[in-house]
mmCIF file of C-alpha atoms in Angstrom:
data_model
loop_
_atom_site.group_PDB
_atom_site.id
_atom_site.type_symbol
_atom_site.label_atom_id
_atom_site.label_comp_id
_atom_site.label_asym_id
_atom_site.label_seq_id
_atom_site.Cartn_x
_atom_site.Cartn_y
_atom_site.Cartn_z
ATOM 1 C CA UNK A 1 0.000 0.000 0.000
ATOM 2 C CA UNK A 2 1.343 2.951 -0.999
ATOM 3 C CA UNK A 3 -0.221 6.385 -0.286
ATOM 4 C CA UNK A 4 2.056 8.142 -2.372
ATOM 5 C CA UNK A 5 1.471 7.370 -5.743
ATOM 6 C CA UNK A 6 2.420 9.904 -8.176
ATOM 7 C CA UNK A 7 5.254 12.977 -7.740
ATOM 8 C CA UNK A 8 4.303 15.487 -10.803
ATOM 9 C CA UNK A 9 6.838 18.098 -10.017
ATOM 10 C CA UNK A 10 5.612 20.034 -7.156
ATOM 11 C CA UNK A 11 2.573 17.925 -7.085
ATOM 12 C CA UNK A 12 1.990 14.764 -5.343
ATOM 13 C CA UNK A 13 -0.737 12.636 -5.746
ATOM 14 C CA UNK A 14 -2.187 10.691 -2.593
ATOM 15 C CA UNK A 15 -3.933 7.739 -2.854
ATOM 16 C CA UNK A 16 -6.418 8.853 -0.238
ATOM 17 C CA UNK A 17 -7.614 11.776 -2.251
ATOM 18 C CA UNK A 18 -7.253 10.324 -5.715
ATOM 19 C CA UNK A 19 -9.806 7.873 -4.434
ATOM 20 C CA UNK A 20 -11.801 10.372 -2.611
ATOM 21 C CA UNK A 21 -12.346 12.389 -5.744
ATOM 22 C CA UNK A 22 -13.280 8.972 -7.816
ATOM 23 C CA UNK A 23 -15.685 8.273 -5.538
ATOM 24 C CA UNK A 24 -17.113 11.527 -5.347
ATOM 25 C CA UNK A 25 -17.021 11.460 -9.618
ATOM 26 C CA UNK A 26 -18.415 7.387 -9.756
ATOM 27 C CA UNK A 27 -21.520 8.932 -7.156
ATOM 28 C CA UNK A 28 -22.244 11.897 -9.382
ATOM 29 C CA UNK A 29 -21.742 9.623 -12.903
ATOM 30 C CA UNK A 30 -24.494 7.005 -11.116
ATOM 31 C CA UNK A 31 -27.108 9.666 -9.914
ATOM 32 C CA UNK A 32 -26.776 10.828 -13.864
ATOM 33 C CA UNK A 33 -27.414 7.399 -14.964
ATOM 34 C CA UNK A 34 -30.243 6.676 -12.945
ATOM 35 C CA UNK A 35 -31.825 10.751 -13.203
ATOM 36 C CA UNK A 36 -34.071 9.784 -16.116
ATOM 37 C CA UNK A 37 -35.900 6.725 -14.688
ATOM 38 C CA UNK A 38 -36.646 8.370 -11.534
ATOM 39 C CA UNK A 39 -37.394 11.527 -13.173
ATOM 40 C CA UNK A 40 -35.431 13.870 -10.841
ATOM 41 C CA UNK A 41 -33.624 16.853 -11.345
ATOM 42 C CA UNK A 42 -30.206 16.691 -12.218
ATOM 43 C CA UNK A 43 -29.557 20.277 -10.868
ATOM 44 C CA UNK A 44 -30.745 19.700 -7.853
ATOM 45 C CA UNK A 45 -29.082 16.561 -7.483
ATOM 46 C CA UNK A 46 -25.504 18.723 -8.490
ATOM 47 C CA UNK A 47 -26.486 21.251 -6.365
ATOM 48 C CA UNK A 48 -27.313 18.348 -3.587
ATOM 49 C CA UNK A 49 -24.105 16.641 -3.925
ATOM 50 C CA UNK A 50 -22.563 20.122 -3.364
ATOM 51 C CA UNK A 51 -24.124 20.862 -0.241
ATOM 52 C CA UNK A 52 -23.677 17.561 1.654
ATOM 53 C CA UNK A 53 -19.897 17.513 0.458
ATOM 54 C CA UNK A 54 -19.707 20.752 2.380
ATOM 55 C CA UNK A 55 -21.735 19.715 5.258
ATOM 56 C CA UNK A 56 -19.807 16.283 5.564
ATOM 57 C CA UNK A 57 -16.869 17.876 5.536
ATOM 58 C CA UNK A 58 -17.952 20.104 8.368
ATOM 59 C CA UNK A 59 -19.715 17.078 10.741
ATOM 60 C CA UNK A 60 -16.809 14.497 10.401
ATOM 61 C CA UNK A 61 -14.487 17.684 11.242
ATOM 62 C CA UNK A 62 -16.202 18.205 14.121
ATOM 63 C CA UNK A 63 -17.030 14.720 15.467
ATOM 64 C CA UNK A 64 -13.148 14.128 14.827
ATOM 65 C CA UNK A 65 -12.433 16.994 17.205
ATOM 66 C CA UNK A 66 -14.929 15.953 19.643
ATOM 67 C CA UNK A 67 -13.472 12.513 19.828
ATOM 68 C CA UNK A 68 -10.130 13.707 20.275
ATOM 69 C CA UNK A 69 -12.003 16.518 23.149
ATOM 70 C CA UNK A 70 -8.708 15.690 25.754
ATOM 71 C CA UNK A 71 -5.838 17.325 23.125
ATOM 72 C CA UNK A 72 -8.124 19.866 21.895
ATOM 73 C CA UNK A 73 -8.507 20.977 25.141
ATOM 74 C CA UNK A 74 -5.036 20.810 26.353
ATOM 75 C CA UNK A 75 -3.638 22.432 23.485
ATOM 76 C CA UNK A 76 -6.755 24.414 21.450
ATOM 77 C CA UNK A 77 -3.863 24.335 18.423
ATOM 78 C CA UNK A 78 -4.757 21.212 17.874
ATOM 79 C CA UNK A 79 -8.154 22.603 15.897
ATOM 80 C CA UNK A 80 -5.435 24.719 13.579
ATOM 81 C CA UNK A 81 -2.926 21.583 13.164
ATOM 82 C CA UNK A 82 -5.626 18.938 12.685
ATOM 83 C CA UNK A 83 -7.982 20.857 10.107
ATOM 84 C CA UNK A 84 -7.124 18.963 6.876
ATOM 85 C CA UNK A 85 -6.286 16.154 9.031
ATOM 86 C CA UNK A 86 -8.266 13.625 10.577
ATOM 87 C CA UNK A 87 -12.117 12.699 9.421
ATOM 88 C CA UNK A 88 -14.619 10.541 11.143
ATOM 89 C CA UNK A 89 -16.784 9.367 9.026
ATOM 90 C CA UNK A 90 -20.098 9.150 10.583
ATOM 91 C CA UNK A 91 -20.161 13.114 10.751
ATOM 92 C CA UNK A 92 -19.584 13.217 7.354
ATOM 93 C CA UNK A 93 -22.853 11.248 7.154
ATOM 94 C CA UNK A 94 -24.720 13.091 9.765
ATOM 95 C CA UNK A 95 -23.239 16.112 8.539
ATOM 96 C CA UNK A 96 -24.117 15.772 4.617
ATOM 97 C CA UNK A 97 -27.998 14.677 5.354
ATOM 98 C CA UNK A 98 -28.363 17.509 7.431
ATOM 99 C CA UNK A 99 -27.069 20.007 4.749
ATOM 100 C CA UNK A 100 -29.230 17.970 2.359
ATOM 101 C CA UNK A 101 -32.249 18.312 4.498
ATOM 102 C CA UNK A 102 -31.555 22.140 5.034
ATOM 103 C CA UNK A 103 -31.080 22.496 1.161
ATOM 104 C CA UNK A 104 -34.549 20.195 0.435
ATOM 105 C CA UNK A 105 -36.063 23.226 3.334
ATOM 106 C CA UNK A 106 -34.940 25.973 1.180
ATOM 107 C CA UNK A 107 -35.944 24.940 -2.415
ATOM 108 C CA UNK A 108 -39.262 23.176 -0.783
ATOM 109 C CA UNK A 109 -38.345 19.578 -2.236
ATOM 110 C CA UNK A 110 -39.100 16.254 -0.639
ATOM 111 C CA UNK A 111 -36.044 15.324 1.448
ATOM 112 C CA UNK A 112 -36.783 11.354 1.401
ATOM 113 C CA UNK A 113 -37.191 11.095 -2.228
ATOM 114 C CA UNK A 114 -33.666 12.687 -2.600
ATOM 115 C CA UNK A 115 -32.331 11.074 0.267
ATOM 116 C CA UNK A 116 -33.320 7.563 -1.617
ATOM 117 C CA UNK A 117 -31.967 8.673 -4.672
ATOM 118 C CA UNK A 118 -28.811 9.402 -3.309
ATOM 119 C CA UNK A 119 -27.937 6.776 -0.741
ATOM 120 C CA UNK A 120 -26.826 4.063 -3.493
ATOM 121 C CA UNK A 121 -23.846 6.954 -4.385
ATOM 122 C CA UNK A 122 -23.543 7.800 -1.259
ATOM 123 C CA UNK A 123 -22.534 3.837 -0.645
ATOM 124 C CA UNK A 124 -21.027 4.004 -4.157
ATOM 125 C CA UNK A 125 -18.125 6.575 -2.848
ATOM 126 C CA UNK A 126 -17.665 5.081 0.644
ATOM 127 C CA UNK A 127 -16.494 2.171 -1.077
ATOM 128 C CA UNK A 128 -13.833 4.079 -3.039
ATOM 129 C CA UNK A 129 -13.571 5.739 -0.075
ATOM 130 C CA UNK A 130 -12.265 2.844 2.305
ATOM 131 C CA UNK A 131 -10.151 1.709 -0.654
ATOM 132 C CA UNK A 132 -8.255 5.180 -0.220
ATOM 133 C CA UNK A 133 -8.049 4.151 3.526
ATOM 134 C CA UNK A 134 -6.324 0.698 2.696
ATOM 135 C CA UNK A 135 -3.167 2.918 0.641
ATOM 136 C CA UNK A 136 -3.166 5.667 3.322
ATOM 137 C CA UNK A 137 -3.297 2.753 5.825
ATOM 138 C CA UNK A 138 -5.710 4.638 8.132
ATOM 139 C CA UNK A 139 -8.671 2.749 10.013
ATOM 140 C CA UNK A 140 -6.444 -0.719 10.480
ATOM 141 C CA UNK A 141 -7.368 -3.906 11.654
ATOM 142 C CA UNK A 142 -5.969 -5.647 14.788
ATOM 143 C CA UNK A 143 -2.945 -8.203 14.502
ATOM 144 C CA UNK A 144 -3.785 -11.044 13.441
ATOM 145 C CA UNK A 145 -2.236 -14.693 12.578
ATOM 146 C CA UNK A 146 -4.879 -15.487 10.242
ATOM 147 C CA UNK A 147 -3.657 -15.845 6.233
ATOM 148 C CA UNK A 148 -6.344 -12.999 5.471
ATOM 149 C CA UNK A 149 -3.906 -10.452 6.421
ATOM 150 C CA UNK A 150 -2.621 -7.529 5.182
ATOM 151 C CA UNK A 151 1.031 -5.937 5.976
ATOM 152 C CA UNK A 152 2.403 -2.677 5.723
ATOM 153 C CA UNK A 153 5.614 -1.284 5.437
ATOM 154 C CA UNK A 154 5.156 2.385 4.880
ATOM 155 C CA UNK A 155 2.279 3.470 6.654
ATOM 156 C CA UNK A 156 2.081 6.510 8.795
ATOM 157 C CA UNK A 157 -1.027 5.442 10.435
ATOM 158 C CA UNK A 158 -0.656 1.447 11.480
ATOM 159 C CA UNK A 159 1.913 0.160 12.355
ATOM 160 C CA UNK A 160 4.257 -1.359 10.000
ATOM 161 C CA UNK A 161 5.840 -4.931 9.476
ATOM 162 C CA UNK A 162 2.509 -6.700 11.732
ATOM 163 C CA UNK A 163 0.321 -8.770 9.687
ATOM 164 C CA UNK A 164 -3.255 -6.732 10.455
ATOM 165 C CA UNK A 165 -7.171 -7.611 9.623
ATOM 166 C CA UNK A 166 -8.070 -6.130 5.981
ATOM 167 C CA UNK A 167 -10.721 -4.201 7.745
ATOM 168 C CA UNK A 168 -10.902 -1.593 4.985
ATOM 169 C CA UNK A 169 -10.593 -4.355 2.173
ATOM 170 C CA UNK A 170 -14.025 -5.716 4.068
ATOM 171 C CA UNK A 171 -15.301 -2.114 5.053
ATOM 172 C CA UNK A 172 -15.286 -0.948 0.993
ATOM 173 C CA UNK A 173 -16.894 -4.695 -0.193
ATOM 174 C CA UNK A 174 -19.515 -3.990 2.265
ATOM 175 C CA UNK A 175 -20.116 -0.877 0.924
ATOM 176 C CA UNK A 176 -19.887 -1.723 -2.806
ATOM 177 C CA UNK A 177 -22.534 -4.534 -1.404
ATOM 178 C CA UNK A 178 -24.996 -2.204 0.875
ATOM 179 C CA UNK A 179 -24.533 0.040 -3.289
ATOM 180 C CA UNK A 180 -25.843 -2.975 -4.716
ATOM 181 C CA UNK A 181 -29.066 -3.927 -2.846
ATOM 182 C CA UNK A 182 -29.780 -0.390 -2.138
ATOM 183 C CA UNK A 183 -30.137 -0.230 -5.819
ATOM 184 C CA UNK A 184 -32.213 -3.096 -5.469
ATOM 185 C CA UNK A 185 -34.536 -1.766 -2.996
ATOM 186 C CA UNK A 186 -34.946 1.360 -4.989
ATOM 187 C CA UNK A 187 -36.261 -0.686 -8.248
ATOM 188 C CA UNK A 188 -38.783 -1.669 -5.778
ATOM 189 C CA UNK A 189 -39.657 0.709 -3.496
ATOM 190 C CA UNK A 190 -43.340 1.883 -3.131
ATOM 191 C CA UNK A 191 -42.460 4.581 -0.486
ATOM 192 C CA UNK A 192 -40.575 7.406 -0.558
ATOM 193 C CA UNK A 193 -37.622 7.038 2.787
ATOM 194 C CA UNK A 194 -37.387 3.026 2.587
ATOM 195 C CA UNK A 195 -34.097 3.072 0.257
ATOM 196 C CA UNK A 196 -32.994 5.557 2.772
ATOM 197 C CA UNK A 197 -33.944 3.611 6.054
ATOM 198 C CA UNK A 198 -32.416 0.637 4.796
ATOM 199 C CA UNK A 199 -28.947 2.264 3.800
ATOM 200 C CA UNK A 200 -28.789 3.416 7.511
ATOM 201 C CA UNK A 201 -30.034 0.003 8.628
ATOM 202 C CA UNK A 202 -27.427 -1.913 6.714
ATOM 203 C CA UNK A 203 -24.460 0.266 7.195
ATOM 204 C CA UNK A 204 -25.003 1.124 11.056
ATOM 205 C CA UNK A 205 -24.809 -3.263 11.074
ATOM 206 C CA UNK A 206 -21.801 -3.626 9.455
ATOM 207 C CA UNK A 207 -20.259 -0.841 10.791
ATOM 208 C CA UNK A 208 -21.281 -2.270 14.330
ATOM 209 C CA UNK A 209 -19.272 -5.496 13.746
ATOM 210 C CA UNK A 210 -16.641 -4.113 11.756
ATOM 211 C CA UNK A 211 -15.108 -1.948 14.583
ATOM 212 C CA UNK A 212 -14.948 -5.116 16.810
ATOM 213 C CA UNK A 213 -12.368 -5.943 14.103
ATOM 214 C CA UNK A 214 -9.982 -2.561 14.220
ATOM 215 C CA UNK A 215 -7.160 -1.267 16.205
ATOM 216 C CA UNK A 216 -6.820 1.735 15.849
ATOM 217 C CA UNK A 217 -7.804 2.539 19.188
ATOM 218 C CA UNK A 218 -7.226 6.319 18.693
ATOM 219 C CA UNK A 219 -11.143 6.903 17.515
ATOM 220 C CA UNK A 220 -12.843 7.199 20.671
ATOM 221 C CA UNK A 221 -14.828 5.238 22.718
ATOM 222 C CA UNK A 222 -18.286 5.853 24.954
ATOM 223 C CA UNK A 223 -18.258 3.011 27.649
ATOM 224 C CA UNK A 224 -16.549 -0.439 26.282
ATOM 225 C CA UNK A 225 -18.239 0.711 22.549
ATOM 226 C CA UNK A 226 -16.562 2.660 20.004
ATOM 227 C CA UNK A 227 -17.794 6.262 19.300
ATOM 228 C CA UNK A 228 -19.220 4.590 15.863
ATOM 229 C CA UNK A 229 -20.483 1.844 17.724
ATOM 230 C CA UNK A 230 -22.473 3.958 20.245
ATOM 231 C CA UNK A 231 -23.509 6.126 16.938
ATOM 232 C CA UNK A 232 -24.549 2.971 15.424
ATOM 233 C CA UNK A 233 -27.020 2.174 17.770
ATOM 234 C CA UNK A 234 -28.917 5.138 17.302
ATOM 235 C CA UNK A 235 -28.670 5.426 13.385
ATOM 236 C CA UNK A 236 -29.722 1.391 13.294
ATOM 237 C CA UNK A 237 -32.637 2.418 15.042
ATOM 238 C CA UNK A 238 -33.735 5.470 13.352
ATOM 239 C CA UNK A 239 -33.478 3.304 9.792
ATOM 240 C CA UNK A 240 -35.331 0.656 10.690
ATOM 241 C CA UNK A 241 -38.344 3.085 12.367
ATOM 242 C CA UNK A 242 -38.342 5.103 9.072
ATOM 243 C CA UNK A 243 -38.244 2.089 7.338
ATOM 244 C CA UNK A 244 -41.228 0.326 10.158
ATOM 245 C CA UNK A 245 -43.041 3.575 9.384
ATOM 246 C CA UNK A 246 -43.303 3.711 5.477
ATOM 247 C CA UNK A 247 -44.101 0.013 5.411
ATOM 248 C CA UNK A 248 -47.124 0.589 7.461
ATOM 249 C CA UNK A 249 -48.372 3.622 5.698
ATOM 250 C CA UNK A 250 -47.838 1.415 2.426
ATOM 251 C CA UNK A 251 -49.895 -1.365 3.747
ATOM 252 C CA UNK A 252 -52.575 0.660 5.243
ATOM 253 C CA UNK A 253 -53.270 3.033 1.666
#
């Protein structure tokens, strides 16, 4: 793994951004694809996409600050050093739907059926996303003696030489999976919020036993769960309610 890929004079190329921006293309390129058959507006899905970029940016900025609460109080620098550094990336989730749902306020759309069409991209870029993770060799697994291992040897994140869990290699198939049957779901759905429901059902699961599986302690805990964990269990809930609710309302017209 190599998060350094490219040197173009001045210019280096990381592997974490480069996939980053592919994801964030790959999302876009899908919502075109599927804007005619669900006869939305590709404007508003641009201008969409724009506003939860900025918003996730913003909430996994903060919730990265908030986990790391004890340096950013001891040394309030730490905001300055740490600003293009360090991402958690359930704010970036709770951050872009609430800039979503704040954009859907202002131009007086309906927030599910956007937040439906989008959550197959969204799960499309986390994918590429995690894959960036596995070169920058962020969010590692725990050591392991297992053949399904993964060792690195230039990381600045794990530590080097160990054999580690792939936990991103799993983390971006799940994704690339929860894509797939979220796509699924959305050929099928007679409700507007059920795509979206299920996307926070499926991914608050496997993000739930996936971080039983890391080791990079560093991301913050609440009790003997991680902070995603304890996140989880509240994002879990709140998909399968919405999707509880729109099932019933389905079955009752």
């Amino acid at each position: 793994m190599k998060n350094e890929l490219l040197q173009l004079g001045p210019v280096t190329i990381y592997g974490y951004g480069l996939m980053i921006a592919l994801g964030i293309l790959s999302a876009y390129v899908l919502a075109c694809c599927r804007a005619g058959k669900k006869n939305v507006n590709m404007d508003h899905v641009f201008s969409l996409i724009l506003w939860c970029l900025a918003g996730g940016f913003i909430g996994s900025k903060i919730l990265f600050w908030i986990t790391e609460w004890k340096n950013v109080v001891a040394n309030p620098a730490f905001l300055r050093y740490t600003l293009m550094d360090g991402f958690v990336v359930y704010g970036g989730i709770l951050g872009g739907i609430a800039a979503g749902y704040g954009y859907c306020r202002w131009k007086k759309l309906n927030f599910l059926e956007y937040f439906d069409f989008l959550m197959p991209s969204v799960a499309l870029a986390q994918g590429f996303g995690r894959i960036g993770c596995l070169l920058a060799g962020c969010c590692y697994g725990k050591e392991t003696k297992s053949v399904l291992s993964i060792v690195f040897h230039s990381s600045d994140y794990a530590p080097n030489g160990i054999p580690l869990i792939p936990v991103q290699i799993y983390s971006s198939l799940l994704d690339f999976l929860n894509m797939a049957v979220l796509l699924w779901a959305s050929s099928r759905k007679k409700k507007d919020g059920q795509v979206a429901g299920l996307y926070l059902l499926l991914y608050s699961l496997g993000r739930f036993l996936l971080e039983f599986l890391r080791g990079d302690l560093e991301r913050g805990n609440v009790g003997s769960l991680s902070t995603s964990q304890f996140i989880s269990l509240f994002t879990a809930a709140a998909g399968a309610l919405l999707i509880f609710r729109k099932n019933r309302m389905q079955r009752h017209e």
